[in-house]
Tab-separated table of C-alpha atoms in Angstrom:
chain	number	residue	atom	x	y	z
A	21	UNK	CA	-5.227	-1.002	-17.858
A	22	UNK	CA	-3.885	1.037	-15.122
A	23	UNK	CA	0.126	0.551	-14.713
A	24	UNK	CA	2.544	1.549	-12.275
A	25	UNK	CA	6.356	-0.265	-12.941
A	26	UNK	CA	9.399	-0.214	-10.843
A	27	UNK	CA	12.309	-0.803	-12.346
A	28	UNK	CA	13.728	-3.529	-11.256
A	29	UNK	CA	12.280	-6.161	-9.036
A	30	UNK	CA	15.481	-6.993	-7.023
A	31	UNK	CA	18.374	-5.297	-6.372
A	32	UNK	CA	21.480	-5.931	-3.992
A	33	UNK	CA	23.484	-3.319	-2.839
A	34	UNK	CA	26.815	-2.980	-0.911
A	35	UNK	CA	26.568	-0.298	2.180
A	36	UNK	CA	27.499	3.208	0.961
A	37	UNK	CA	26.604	2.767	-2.654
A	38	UNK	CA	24.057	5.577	-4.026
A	39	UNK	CA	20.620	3.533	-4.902
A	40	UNK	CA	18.204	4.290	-7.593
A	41	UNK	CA	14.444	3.094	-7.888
A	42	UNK	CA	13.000	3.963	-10.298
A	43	UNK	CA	8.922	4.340	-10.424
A	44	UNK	CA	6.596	5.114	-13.491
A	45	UNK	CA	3.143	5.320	-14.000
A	46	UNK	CA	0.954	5.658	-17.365
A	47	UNK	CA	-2.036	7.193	-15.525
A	48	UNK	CA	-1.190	10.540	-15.714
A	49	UNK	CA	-1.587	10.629	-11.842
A	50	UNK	CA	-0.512	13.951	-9.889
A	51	UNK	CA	0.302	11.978	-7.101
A	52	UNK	CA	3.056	9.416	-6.668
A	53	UNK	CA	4.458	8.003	-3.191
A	54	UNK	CA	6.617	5.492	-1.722
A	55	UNK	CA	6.499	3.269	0.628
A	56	UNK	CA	8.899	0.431	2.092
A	57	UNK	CA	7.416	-2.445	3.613
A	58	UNK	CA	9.064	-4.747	6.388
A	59	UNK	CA	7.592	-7.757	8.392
A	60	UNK	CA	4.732	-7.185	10.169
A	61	UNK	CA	5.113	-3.474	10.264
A	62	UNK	CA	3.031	-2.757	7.147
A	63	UNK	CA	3.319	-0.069	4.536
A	64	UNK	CA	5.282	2.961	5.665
A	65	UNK	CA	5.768	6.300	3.905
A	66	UNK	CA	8.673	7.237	3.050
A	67	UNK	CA	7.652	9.817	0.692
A	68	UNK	CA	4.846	11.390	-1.751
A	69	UNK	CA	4.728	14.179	-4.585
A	70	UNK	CA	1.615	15.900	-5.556
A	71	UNK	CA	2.737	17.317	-8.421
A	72	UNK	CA	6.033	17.536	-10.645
A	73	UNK	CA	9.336	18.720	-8.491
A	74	UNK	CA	6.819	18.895	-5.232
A	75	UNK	CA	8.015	16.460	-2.637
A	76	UNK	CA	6.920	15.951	1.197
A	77	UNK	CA	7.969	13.692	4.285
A	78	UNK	CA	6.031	10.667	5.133
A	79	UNK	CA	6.534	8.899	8.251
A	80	UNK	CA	9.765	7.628	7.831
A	81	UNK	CA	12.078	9.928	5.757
A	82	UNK	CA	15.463	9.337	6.789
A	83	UNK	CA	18.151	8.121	4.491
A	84	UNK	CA	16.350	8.656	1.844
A	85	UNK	CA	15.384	11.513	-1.228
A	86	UNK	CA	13.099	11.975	-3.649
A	87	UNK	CA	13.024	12.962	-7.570
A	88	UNK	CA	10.273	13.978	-9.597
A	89	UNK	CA	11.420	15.979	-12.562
A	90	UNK	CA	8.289	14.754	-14.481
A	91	UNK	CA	4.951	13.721	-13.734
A	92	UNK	CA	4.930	10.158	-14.891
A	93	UNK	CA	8.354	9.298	-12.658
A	94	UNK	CA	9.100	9.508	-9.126
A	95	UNK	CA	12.494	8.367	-8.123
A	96	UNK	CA	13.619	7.045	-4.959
A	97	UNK	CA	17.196	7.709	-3.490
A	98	UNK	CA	19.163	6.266	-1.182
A	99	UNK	CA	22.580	8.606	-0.447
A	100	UNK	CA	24.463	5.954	1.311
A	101	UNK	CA	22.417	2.818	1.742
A	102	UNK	CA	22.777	1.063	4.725
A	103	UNK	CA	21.633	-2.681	6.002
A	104	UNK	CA	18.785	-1.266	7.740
A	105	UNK	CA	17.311	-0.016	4.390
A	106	UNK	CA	16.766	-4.090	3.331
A	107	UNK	CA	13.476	-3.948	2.661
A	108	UNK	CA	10.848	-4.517	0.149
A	109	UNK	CA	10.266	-0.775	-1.492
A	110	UNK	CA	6.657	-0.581	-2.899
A	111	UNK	CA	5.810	2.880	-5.386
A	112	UNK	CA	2.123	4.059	-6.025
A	113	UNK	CA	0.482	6.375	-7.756
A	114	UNK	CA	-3.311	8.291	-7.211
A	115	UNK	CA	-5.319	11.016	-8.235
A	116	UNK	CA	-5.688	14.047	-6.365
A	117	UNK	CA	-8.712	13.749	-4.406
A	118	UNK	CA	-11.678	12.890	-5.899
A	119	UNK	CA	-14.001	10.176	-5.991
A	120	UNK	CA	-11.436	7.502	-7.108
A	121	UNK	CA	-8.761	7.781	-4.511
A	122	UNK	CA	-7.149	4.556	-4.235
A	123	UNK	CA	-3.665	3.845	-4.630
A	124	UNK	CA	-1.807	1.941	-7.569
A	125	UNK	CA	1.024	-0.460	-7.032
A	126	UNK	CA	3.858	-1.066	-8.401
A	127	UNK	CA	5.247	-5.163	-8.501
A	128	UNK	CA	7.557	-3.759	-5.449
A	129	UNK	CA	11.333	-4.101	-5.482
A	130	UNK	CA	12.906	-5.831	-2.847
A	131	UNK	CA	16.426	-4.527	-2.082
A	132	UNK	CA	19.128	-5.853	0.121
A	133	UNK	CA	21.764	-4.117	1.104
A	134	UNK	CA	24.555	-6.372	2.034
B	15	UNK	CA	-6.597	-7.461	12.321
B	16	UNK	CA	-3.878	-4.726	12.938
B	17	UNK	CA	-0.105	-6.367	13.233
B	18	UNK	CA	1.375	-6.732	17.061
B	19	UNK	CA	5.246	-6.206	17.252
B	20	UNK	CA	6.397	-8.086	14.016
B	21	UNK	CA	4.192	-10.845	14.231
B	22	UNK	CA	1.494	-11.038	11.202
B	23	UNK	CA	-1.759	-12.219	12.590
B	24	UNK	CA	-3.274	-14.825	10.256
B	25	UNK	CA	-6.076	-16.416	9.795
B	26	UNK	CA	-6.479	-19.775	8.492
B	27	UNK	CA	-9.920	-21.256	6.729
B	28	UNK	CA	-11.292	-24.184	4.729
B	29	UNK	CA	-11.482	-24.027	1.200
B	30	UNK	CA	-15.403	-22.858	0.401
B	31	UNK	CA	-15.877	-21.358	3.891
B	32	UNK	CA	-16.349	-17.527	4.685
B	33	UNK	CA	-13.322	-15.599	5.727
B	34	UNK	CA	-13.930	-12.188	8.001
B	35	UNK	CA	-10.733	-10.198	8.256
B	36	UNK	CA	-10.736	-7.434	10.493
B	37	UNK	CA	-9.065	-3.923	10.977
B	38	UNK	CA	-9.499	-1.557	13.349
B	39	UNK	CA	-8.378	2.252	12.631
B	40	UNK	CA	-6.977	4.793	14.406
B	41	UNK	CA	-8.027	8.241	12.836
B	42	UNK	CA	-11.961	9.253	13.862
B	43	UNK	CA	-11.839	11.632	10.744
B	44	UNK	CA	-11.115	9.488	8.153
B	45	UNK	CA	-13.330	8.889	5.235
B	46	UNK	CA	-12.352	7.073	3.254
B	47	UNK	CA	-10.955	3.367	3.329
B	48	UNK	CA	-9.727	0.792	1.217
B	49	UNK	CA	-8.826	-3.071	1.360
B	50	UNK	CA	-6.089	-4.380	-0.322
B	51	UNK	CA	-4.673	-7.904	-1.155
B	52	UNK	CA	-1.395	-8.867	-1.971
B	53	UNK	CA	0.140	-11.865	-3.139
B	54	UNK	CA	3.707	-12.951	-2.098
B	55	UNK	CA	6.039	-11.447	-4.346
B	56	UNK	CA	3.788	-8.902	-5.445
B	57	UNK	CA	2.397	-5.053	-4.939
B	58	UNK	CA	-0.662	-4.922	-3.196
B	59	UNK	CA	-3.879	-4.556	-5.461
B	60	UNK	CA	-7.130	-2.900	-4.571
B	61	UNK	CA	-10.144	-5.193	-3.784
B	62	UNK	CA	-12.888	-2.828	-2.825
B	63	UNK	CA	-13.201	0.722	-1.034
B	64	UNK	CA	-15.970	2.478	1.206
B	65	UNK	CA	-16.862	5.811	2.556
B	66	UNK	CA	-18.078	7.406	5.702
B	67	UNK	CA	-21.492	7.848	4.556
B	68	UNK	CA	-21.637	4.217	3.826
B	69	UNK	CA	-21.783	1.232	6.760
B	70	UNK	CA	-21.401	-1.497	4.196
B	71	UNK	CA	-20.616	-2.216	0.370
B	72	UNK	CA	-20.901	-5.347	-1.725
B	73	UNK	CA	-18.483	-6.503	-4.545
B	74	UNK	CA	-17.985	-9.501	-6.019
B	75	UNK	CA	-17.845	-12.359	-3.252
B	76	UNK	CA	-16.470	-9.563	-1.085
B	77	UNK	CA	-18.002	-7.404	1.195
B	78	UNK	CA	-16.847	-4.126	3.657
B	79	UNK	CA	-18.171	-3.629	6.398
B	80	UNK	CA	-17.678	-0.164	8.230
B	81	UNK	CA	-18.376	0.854	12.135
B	82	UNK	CA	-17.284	4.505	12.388
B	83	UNK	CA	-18.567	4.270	16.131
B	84	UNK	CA	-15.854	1.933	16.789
B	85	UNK	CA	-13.629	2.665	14.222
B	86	UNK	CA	-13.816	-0.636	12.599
B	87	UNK	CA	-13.498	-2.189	9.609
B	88	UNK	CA	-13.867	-5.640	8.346
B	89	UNK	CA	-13.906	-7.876	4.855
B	90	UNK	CA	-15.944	-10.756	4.337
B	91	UNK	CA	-14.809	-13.240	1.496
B	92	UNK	CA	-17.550	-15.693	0.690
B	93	UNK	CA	-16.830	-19.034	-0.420
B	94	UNK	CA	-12.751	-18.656	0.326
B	95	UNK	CA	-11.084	-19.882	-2.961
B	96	UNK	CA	-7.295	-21.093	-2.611
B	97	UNK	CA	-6.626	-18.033	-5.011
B	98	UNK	CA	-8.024	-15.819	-2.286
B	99	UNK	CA	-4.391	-16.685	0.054
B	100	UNK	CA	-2.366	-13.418	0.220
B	101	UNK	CA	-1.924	-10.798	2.858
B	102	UNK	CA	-4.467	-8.534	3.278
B	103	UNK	CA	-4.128	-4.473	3.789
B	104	UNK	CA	-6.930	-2.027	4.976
B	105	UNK	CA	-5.989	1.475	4.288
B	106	UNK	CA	-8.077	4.752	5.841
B	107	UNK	CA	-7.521	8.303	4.718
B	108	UNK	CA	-9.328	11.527	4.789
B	109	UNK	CA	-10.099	14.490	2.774
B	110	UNK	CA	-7.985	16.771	5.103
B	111	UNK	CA	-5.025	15.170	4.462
B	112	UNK	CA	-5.265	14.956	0.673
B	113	UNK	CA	-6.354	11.308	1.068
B	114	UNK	CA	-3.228	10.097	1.918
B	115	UNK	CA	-3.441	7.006	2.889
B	116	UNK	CA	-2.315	4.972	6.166
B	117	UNK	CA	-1.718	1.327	6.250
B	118	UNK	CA	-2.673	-1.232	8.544
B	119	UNK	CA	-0.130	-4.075	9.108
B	120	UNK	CA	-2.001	-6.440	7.623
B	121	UNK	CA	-3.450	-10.053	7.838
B	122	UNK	CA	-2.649	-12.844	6.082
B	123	UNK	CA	-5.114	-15.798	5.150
B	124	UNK	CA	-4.431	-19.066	4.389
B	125	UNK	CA	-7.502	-21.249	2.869
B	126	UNK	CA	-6.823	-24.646	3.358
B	127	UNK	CA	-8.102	-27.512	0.629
């Protein structure tokens, strides 16, 4: 059975602290993403990695970095987290294209930064 | 379907009706697309997918439907179970872009008993 597990499921944060989520996936997927999701705006991108210390921009980088020293974990960082980064944080994982291209889900943690 | 401003559009049926949630896309070249559902408190998990070359695919009490000349998408959920109450995702993406995926802002149905 396919898995993809965050860390921890909720987290609460004081503004300026350095935040790590952590994201792994037993599929042996090259691609991993994440995404933060917020009321009625959906998933957004934050970012993806196609492959082990390979990172890109999604939609809605800002305040935030990436880690992915090996394939089955992709960590999310923010520097100096901020209220406007309380949000439910969602990692996935996928193959590279191919026939099966749908995206895995982690449980989702939702952070609050207070 | 898609989200307005921060308002979730929902849709709200009886228990043993048919549900028909819709989503319209925005990218003409994408092939590829994807419903998912997702419970509160959860990650969203896949349902059922469909390509370009396809206008419709069946699962099991769900079925995608797929209108490339409007860019539209729907899912049809026969006999709505309470179980089948979460938010609902559809996702496009397309070969040029690696299949990354983009999100609509989802739908959430509520099945009444």
């Amino acid at each position: 059975d396919v898995k993809v597990t965050q860390s921890s499921r909720y987290l609460v944060k004081r503004t300026g602290e350095k935040v790590f989520l952590e994201c792994v996936q037993d599929m042996d997927h090259e691609n991993m993403f994440w995404y933060r999701q917020d009321p009625g705006l959906g998933l957004r991108l934050i970012y993806f990695s196609y492959d082990v210390k390979m990172k890109e921009k999604g939609d809605i980088p800002e305040g935030y970095s990436v880690s992915r020293e090996k394939k089955e974990r992709f960590s999310l960082i923010l520097e100096s987290a901020s209220t406007n980064q309380t949000s439910m944080y969602l990692c996935a994982s996928s193959l590279v294209p191919g026939p099966n291209t749908e995206a895995f889900f982690g449980q989702g943690t939702r952070l609050t930064v207070v | 379907g898609e989200s307005v401003g921060l308002h979730l559009p929902t849709l709200s049926v009886q228990e043993g009706d048919n549900s028909i949630i819709n989503c319209a896309y925005s990218n003409s070249a994408s092939d590829y697309f994807i419903w998912y559902k997702q419970e509160s408190g959860k990650g969203p998990q896949f349902i059922i997918d469909i390509r370009s070359n396809m206008d419709k695919r069946q699962g099991q009490r769900v079925t995608v439907l797929l209108n490339k000349t409007v860019k539209h998408l729907s899912l049809q959920i026969a006999a709505t179970q309470p179980g089948d109450s979460a938010v609902y995702f559809c996702a496009e993406g397309a070969n040029y872009a690696g299949n990354m995926l983009t999100f609509g802002g989802g739908t959430r149905l509520m099945v009444k008993p």
